[in-house]
Coordinates of N, CA and C in Angstrom, one line a residue:
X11 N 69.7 108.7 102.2 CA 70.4 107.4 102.0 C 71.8 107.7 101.6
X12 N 72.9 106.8 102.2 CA 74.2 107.3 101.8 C 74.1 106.7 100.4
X13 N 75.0 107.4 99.6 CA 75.5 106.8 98.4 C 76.4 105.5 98.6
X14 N 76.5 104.5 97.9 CA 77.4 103.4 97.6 C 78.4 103.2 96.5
X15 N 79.1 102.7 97.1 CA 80.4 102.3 95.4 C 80.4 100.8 96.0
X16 N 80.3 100.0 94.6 CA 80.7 98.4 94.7 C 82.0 98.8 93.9
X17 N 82.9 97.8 94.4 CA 84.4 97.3 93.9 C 84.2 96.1 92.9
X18 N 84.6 96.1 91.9 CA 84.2 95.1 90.7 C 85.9 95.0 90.1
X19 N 86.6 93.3 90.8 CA 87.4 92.9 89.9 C 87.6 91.5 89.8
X20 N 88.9 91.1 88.9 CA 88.9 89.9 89.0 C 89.3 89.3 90.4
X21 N 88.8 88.0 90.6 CA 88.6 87.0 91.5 C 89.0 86.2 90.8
X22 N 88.8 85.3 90.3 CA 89.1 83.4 89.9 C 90.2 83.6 89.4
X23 N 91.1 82.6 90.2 CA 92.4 82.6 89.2 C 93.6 83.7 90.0
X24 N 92.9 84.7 90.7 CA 94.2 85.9 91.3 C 94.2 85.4 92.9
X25 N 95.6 85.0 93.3 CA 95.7 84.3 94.2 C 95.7 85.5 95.4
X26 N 96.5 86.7 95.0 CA 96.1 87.7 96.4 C 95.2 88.4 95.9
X27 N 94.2 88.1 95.1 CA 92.6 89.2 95.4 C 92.2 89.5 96.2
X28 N 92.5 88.8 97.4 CA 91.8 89.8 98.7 C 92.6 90.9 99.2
X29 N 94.0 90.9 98.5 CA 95.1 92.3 99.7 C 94.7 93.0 98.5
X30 N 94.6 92.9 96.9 CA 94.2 93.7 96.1 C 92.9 94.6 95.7
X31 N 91.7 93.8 96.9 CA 90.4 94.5 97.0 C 90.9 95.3 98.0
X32 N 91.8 95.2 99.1 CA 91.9 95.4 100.3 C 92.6 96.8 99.6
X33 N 93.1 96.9 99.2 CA 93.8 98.3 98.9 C 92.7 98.9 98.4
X34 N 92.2 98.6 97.3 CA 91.3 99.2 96.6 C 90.7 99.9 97.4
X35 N 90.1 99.3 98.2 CA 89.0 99.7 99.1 C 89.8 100.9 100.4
X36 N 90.8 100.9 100.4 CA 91.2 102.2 101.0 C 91.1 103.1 100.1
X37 N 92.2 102.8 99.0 CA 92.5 104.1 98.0 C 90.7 104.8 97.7
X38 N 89.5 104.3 97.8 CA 88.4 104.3 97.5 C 87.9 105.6 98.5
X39 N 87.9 105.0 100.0 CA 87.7 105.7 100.9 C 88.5 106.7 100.7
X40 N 89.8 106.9 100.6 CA 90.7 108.0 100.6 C 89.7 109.0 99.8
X41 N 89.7 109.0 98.6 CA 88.8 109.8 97.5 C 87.2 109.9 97.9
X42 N 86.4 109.0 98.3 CA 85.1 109.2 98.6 C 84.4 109.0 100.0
X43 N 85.2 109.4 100.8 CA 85.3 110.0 102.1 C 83.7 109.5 102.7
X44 N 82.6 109.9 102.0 CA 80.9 110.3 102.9 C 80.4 109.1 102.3
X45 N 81.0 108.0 101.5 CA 80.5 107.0 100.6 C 80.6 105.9 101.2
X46 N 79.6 104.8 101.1 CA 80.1 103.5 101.8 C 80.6 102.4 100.7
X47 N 81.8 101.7 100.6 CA 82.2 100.8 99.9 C 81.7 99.5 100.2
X48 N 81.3 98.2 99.4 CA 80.8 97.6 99.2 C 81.9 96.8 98.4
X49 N 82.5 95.5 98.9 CA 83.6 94.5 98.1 C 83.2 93.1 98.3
X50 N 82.6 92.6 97.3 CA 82.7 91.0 97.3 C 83.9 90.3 98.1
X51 N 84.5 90.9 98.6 CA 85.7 90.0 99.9 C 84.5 90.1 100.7
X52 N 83.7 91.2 101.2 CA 83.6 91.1 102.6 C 81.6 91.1 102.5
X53 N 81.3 90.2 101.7 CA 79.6 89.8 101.4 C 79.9 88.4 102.5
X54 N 80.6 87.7 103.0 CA 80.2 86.7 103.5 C 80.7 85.6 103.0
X55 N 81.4 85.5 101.8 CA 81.5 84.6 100.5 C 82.5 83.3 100.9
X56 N 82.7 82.6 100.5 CA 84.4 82.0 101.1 C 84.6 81.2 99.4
X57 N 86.3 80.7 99.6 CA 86.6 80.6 97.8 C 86.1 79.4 98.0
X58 N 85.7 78.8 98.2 CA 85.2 77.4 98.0 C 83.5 76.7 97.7
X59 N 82.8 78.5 97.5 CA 81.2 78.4 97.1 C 81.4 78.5 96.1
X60 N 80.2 78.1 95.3 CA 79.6 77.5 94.1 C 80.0 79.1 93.4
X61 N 80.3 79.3 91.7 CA 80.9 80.6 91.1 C 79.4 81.2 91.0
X62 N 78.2 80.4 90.5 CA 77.3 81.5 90.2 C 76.3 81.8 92.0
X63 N 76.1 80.6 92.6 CA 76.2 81.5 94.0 C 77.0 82.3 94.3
X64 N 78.1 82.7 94.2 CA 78.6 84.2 94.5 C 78.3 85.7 93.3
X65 N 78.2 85.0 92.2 CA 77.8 86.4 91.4 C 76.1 86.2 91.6
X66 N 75.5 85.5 92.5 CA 73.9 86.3 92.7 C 74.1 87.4 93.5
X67 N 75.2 87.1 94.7 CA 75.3 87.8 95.8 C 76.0 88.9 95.7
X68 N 76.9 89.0 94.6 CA 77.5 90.3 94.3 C 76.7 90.9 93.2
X69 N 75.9 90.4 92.3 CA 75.3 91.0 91.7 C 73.7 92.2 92.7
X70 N 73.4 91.3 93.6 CA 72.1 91.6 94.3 C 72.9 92.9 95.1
X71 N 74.4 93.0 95.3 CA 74.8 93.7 96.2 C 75.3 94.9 95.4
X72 N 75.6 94.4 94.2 CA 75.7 96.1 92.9 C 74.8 96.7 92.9
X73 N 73.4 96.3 92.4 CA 72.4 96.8 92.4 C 72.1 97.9 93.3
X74 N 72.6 97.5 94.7 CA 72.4 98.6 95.8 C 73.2 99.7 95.4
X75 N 74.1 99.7 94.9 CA 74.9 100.6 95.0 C 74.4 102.0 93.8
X76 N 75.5 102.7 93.9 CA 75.1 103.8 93.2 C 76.4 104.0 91.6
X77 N 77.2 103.6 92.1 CA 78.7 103.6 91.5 C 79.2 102.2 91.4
X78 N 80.1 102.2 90.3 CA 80.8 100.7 90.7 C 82.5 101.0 90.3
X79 N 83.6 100.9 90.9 CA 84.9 100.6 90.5 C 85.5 100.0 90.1
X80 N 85.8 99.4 88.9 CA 86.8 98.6 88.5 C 88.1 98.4 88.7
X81 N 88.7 97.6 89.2 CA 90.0 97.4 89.4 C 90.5 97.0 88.4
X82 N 90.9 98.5 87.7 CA 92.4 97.8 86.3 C 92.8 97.8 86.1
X83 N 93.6 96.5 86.7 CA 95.0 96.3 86.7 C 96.0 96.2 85.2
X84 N 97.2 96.3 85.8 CA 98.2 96.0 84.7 C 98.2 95.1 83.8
X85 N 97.9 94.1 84.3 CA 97.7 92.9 83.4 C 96.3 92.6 82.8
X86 N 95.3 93.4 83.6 CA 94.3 93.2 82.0 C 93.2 92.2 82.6
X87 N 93.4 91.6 83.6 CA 93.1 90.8 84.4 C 91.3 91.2 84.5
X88 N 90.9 92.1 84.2 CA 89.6 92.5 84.2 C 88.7 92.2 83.4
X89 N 89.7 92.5 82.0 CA 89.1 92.5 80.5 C 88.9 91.0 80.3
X90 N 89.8 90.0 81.1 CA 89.0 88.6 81.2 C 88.5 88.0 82.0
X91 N 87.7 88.6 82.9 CA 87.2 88.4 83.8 C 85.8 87.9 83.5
X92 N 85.1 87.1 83.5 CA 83.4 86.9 83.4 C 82.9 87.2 84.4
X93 N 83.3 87.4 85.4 CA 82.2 88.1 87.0 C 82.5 89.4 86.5
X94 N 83.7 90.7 85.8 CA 83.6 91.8 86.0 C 82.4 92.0 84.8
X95 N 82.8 91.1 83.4 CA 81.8 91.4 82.5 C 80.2 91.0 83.0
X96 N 79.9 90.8 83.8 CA 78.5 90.1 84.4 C 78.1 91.7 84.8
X97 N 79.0 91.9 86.0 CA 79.0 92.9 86.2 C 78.8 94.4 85.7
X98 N 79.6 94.7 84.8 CA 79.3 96.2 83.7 C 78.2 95.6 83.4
X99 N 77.8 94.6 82.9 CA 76.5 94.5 82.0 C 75.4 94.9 82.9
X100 N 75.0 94.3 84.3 CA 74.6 94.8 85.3 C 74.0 96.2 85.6
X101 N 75.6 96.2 85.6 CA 75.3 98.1 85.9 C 74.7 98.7 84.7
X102 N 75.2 98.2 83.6 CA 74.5 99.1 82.8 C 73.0 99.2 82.5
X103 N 72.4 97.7 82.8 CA 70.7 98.2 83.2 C 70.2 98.9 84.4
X104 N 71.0 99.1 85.0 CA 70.5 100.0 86.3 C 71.0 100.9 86.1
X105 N 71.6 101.7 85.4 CA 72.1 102.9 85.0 C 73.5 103.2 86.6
X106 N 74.2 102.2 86.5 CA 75.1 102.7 87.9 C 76.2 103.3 87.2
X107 N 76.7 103.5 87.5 CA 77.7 104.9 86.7 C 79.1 103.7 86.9
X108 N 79.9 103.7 85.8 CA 81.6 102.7 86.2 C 82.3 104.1 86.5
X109 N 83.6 103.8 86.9 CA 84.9 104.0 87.3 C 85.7 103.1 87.3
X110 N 86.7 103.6 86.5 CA 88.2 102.7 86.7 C 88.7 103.5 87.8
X111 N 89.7 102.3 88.9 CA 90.5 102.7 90.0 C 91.3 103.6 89.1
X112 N 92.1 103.0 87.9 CA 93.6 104.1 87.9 C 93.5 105.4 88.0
X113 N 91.8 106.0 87.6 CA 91.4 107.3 87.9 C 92.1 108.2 89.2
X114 N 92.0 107.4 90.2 CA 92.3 107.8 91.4 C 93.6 107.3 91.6
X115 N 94.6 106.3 91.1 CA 95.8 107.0 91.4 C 96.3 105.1 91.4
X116 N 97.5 104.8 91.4 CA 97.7 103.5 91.4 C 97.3 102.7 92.8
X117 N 97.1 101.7 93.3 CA 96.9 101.1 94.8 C 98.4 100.2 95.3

């Protein structure tokens, strides 16, 4: 089974979130080449569903994964996020390993 990385950032409230997962999600591939990414942009979602209908579906879709990335940003935008903190908490009972993006280089 291939390995997975979910992308975990803020949403609510960031008006270009999706060109900002969109990068992510290269700069990702750039670095983990044999890995399949996994981005709440591209579950099916649209901004106009219900908030905790979308964190079942990103949450059911972390779980798959192996790794998760946080996107964090300059402004912090993370650390108030309640879908990223749903998230870490998540991961941390499944034992998924985090990563911050700036590891890998700015997007």
């Amino acid at each position: 089974m291939k390995q997975a990385i979910y992308i975990s950032g803020a949403i609510s409230g960031i008006p270009n979130y999706r060109d900002i997962f969109e990068r992510a999600e290269q700069k990702i591939k750039e670095h983990f080449k044999t890995f399949d990414v996994v981005s709440p942009t591209k579950l099916g979602l649209n901004d106009g569903d219900e908030y905790e209908y979308c964190m079942k579906v990103c949450l059911e879709a972390l779980r798959k994964c192996h790794y998760m990335i946080i996107i964090d940003d300059y402004d912090g935008n993370w650390k108030k996020s309640e879908g990223v903190k749903r998230e870490i908490a998540e991961a941390g009972k499944h034992s998924i390993k985090i990563i911050h993006l700036s590891v890998l280089g700015a997007i």
